[in-house]
mmCIF file with all atom_site columns, C-alpha atoms in Angstrom:
data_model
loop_
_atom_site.group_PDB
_atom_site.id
_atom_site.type_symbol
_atom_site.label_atom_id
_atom_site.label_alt_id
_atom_site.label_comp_id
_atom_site.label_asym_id
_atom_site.label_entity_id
_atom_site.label_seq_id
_atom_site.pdbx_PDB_ins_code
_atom_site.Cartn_x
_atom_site.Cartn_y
_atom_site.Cartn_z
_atom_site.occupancy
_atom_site.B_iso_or_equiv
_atom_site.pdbx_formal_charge
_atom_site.auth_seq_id
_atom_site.auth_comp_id
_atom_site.auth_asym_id
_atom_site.auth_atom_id
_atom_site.pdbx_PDB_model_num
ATOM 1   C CA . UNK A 1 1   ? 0.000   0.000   0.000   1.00 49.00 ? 1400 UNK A CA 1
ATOM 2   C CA . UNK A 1 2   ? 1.222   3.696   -0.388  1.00 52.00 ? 1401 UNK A CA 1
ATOM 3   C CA . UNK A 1 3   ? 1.554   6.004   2.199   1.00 51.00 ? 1402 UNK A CA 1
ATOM 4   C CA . UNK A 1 4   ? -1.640  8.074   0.939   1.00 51.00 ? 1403 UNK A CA 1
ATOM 5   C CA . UNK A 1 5   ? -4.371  5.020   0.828   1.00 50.00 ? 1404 UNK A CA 1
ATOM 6   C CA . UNK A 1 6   ? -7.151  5.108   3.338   1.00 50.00 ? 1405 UNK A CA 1
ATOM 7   C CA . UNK A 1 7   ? -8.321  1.738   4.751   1.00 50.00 ? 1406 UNK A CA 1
ATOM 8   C CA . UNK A 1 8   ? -11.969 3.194   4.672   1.00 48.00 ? 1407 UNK A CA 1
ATOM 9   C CA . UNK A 1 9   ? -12.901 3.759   1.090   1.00 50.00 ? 1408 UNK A CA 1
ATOM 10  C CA . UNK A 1 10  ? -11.529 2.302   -2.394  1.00 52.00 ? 1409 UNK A CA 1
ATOM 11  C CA . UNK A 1 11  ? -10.916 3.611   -5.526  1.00 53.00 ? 1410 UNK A CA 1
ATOM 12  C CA . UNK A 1 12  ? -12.769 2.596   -8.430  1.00 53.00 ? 1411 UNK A CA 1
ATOM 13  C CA . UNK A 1 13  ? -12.165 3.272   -11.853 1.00 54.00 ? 1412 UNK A CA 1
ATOM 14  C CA . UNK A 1 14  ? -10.866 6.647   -11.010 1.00 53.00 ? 1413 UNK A CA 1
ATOM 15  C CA . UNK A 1 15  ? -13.614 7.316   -8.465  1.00 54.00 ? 1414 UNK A CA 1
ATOM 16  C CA . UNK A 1 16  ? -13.445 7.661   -4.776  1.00 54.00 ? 1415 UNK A CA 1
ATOM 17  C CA . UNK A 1 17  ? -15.933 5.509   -3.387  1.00 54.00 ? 1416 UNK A CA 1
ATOM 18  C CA . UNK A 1 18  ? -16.629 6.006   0.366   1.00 56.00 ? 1417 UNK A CA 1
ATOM 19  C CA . UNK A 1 19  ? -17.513 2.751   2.448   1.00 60.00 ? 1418 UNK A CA 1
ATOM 20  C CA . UNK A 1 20  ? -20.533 3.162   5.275   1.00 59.00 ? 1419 UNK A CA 1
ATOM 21  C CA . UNK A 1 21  ? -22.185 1.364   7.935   1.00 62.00 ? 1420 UNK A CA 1
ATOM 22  C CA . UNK A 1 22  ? -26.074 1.217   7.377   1.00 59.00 ? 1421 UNK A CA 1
ATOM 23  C CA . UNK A 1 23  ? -27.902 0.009   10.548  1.00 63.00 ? 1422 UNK A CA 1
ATOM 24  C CA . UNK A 1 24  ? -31.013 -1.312  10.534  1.00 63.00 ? 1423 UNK A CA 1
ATOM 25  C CA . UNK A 1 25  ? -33.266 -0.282  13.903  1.00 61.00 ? 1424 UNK A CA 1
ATOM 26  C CA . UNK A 1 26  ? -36.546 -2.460  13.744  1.00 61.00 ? 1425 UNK A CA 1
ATOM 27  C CA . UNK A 1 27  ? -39.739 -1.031  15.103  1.00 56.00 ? 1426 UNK A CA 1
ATOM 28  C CA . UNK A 1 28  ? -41.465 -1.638  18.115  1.00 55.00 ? 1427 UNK A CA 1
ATOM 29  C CA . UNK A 1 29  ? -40.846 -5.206  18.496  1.00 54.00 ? 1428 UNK A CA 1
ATOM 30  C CA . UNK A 1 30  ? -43.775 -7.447  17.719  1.00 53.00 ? 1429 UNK A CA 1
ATOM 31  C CA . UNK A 1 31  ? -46.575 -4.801  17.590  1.00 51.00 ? 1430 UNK A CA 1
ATOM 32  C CA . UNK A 1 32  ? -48.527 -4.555  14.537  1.00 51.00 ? 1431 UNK A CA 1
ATOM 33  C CA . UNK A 1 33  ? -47.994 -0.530  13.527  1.00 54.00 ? 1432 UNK A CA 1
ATOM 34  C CA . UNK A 1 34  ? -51.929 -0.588  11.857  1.00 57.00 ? 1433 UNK A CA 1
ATOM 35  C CA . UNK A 1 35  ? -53.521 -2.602  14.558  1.00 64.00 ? 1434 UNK A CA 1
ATOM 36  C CA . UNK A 1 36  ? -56.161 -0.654  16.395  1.00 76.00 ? 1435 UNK A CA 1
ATOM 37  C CA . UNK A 1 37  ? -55.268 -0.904  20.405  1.00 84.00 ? 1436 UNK A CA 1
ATOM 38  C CA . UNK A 1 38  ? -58.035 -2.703  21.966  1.00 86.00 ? 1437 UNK A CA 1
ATOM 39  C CA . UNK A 1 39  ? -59.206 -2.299  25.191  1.00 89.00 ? 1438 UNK A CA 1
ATOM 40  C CA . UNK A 1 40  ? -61.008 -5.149  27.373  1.00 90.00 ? 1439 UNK A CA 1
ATOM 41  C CA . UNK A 1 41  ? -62.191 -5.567  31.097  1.00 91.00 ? 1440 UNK A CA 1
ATOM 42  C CA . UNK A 1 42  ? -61.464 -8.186  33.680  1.00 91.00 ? 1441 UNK A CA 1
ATOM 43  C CA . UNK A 1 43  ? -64.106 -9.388  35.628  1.00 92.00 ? 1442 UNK A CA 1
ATOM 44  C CA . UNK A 1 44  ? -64.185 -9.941  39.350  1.00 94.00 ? 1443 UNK A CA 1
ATOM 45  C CA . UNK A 1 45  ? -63.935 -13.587 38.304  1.00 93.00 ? 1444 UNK A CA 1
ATOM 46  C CA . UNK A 1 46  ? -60.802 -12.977 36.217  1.00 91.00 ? 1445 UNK A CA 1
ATOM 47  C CA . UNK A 1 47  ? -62.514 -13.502 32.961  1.00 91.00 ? 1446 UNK A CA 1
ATOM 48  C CA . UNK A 1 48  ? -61.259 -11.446 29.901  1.00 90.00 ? 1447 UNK A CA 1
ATOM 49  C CA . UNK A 1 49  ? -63.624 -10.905 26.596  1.00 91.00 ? 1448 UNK A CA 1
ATOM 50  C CA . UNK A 1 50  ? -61.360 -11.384 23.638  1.00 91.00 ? 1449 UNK A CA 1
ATOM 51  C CA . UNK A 1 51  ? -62.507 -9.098  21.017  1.00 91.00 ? 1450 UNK A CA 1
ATOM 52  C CA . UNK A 1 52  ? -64.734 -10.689 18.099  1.00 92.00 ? 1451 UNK A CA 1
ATOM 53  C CA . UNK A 1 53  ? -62.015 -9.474  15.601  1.00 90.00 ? 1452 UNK A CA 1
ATOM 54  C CA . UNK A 1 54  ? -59.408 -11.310 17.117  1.00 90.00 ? 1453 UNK A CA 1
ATOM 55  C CA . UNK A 1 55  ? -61.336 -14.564 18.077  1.00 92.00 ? 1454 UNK A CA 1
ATOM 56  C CA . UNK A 1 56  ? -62.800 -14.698 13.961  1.00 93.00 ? 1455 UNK A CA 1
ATOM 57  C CA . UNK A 1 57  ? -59.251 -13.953 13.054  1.00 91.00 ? 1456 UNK A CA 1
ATOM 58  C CA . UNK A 1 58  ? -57.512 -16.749 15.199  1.00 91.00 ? 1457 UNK A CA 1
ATOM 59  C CA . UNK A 1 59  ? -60.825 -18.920 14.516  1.00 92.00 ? 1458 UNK A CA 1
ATOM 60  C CA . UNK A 1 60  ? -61.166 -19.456 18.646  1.00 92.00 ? 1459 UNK A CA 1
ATOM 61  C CA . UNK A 1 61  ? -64.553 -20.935 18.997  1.00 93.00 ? 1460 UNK A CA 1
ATOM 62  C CA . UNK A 1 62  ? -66.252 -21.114 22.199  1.00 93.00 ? 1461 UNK A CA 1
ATOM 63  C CA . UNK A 1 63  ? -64.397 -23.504 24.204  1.00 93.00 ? 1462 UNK A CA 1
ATOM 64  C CA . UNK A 1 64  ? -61.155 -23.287 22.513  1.00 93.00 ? 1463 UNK A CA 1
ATOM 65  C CA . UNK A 1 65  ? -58.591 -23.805 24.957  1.00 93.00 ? 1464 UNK A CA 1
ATOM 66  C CA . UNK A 1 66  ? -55.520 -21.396 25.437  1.00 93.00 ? 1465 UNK A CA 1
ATOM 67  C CA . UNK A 1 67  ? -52.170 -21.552 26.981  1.00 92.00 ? 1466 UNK A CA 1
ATOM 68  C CA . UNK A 1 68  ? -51.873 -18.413 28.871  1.00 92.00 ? 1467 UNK A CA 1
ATOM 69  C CA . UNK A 1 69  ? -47.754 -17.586 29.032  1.00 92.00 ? 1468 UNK A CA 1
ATOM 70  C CA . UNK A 1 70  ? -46.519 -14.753 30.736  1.00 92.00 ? 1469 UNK A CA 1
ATOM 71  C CA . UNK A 1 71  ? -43.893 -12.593 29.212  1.00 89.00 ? 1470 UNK A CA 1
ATOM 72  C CA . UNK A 1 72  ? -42.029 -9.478  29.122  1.00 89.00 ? 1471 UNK A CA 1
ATOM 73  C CA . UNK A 1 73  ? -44.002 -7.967  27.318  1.00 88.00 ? 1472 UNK A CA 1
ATOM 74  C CA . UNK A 1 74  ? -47.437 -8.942  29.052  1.00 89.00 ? 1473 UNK A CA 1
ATOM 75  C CA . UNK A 1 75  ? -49.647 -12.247 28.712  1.00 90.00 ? 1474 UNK A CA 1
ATOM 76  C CA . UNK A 1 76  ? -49.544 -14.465 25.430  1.00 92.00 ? 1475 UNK A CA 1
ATOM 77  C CA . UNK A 1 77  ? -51.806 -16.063 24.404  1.00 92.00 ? 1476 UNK A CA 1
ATOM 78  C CA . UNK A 1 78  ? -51.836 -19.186 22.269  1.00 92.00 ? 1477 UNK A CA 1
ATOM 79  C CA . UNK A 1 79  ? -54.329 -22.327 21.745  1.00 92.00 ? 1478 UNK A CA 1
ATOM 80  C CA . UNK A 1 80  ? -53.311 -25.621 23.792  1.00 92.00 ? 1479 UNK A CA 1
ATOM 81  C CA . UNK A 1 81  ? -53.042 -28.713 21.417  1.00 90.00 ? 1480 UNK A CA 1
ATOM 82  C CA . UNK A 1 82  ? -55.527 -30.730 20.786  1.00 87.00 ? 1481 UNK A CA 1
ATOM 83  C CA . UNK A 1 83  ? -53.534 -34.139 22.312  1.00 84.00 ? 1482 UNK A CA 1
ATOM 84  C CA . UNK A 1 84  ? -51.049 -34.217 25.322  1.00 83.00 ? 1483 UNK A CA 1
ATOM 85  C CA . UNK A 1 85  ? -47.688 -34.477 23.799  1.00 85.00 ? 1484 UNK A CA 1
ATOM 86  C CA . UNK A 1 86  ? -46.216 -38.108 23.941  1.00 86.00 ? 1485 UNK A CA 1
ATOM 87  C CA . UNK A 1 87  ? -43.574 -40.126 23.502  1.00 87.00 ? 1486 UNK A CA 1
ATOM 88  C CA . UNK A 1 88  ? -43.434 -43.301 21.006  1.00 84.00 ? 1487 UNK A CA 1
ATOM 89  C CA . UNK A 1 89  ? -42.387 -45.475 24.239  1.00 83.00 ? 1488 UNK A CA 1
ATOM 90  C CA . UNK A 1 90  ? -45.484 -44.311 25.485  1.00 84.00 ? 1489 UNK A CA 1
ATOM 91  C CA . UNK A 1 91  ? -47.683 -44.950 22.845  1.00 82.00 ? 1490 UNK A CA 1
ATOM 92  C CA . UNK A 1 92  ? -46.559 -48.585 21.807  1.00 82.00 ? 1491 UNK A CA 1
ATOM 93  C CA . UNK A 1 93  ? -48.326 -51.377 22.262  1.00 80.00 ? 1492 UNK A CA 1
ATOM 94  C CA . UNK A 1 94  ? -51.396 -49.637 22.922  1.00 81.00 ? 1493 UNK A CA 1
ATOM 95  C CA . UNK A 1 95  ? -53.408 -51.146 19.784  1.00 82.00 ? 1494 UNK A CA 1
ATOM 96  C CA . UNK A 1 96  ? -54.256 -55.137 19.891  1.00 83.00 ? 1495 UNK A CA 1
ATOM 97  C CA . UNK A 1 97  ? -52.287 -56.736 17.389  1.00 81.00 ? 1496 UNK A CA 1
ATOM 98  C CA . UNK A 1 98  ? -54.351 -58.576 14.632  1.00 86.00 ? 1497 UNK A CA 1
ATOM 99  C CA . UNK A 1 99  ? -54.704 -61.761 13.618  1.00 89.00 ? 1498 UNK A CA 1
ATOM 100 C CA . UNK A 1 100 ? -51.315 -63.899 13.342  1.00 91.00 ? 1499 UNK A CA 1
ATOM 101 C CA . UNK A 1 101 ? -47.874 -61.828 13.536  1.00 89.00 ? 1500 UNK A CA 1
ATOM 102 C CA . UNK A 1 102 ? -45.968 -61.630 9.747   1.00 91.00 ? 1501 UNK A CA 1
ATOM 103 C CA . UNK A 1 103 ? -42.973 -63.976 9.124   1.00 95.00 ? 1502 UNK A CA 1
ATOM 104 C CA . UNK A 1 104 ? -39.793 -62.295 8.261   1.00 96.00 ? 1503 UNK A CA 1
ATOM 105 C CA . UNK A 1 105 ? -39.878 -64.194 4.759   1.00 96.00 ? 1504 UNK A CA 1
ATOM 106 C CA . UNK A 1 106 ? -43.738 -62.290 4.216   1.00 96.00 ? 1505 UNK A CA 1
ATOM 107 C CA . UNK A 1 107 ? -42.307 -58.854 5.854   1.00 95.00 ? 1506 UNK A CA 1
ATOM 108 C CA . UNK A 1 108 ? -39.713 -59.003 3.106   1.00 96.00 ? 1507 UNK A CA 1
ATOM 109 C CA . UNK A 1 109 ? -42.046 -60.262 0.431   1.00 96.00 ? 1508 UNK A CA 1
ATOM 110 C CA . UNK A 1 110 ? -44.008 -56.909 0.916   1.00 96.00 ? 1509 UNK A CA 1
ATOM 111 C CA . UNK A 1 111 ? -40.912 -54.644 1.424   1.00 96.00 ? 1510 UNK A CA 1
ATOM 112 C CA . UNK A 1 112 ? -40.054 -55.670 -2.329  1.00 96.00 ? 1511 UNK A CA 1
ATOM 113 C CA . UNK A 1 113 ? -43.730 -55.820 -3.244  1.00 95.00 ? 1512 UNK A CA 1
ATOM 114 C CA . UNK A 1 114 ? -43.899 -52.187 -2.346  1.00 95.00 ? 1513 UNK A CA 1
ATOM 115 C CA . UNK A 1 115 ? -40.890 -51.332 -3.645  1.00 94.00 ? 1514 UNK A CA 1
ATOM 116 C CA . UNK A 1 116 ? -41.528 -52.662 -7.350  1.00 93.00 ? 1515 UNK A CA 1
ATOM 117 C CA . UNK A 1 117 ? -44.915 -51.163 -7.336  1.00 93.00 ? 1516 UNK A CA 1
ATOM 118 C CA . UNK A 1 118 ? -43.424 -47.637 -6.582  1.00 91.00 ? 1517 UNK A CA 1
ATOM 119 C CA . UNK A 1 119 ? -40.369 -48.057 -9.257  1.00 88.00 ? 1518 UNK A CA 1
ATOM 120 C CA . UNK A 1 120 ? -43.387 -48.784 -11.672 1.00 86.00 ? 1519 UNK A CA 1
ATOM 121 C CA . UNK A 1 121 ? -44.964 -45.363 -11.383 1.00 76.00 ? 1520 UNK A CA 1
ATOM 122 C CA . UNK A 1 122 ? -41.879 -43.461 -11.661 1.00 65.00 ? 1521 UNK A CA 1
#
């Protein structure tokens, strides 16, 4: 390098072209900027009415149940799945088997069976 060169811009074709740092500052942080605030009421039982916009939005029926998180931010809500989460040790066994169990010779019969039919189609 010479002695005049500055480490923050380049030259190009004859051109001084200056280097900078853009930053990117996000807006408030998960809030919709053209959502309306809405404004709800809890009852001395601790109920909350969800506004009918965001229950037809989120399709939350009467009934649905919600997983109620708290954050940072406030409460989250989101809806609870429909089935307990579970393990496949948990789970096996749990049907009857039917009728007699498959020899290895028939298990392999179908593997190739299966396997032939699929090749076919491609």
């Amino acid at each position: 390098m010479d002695a005049g060169s500055d480490r923050s811009s380049i030259r190009l074709e004859g051109q001084l072209r200056q280097r900078y740092l853009t930053i990117v500052l996000p807006t408030a942080l998960g809030t919709m900027a053209s959502a309306p605030k809405l404004i709800t009421t809890v009852s001395t039982k601790g109920q909350v009415i969800l506004p009918s916009s965001i229950r037809q939005r989120r399709e939350w029926g009467a009934g649905t149940r919600l997983i109620v998180e708290e954050t940072a931010e406030g409460v989250l809500l989101k809806p609870a799945p429909a089935f307990a989460e579970t393990q496949p040790q948990d789970v096996f066994g749990v049907l009857p088997a039917v009728g007699r169990p498959k020899t290895l010779d028939e298990m392999t019969a179908s593997v190739l069976a299966e396997a032939k039919r699929r090749h076919a189609r491609d």
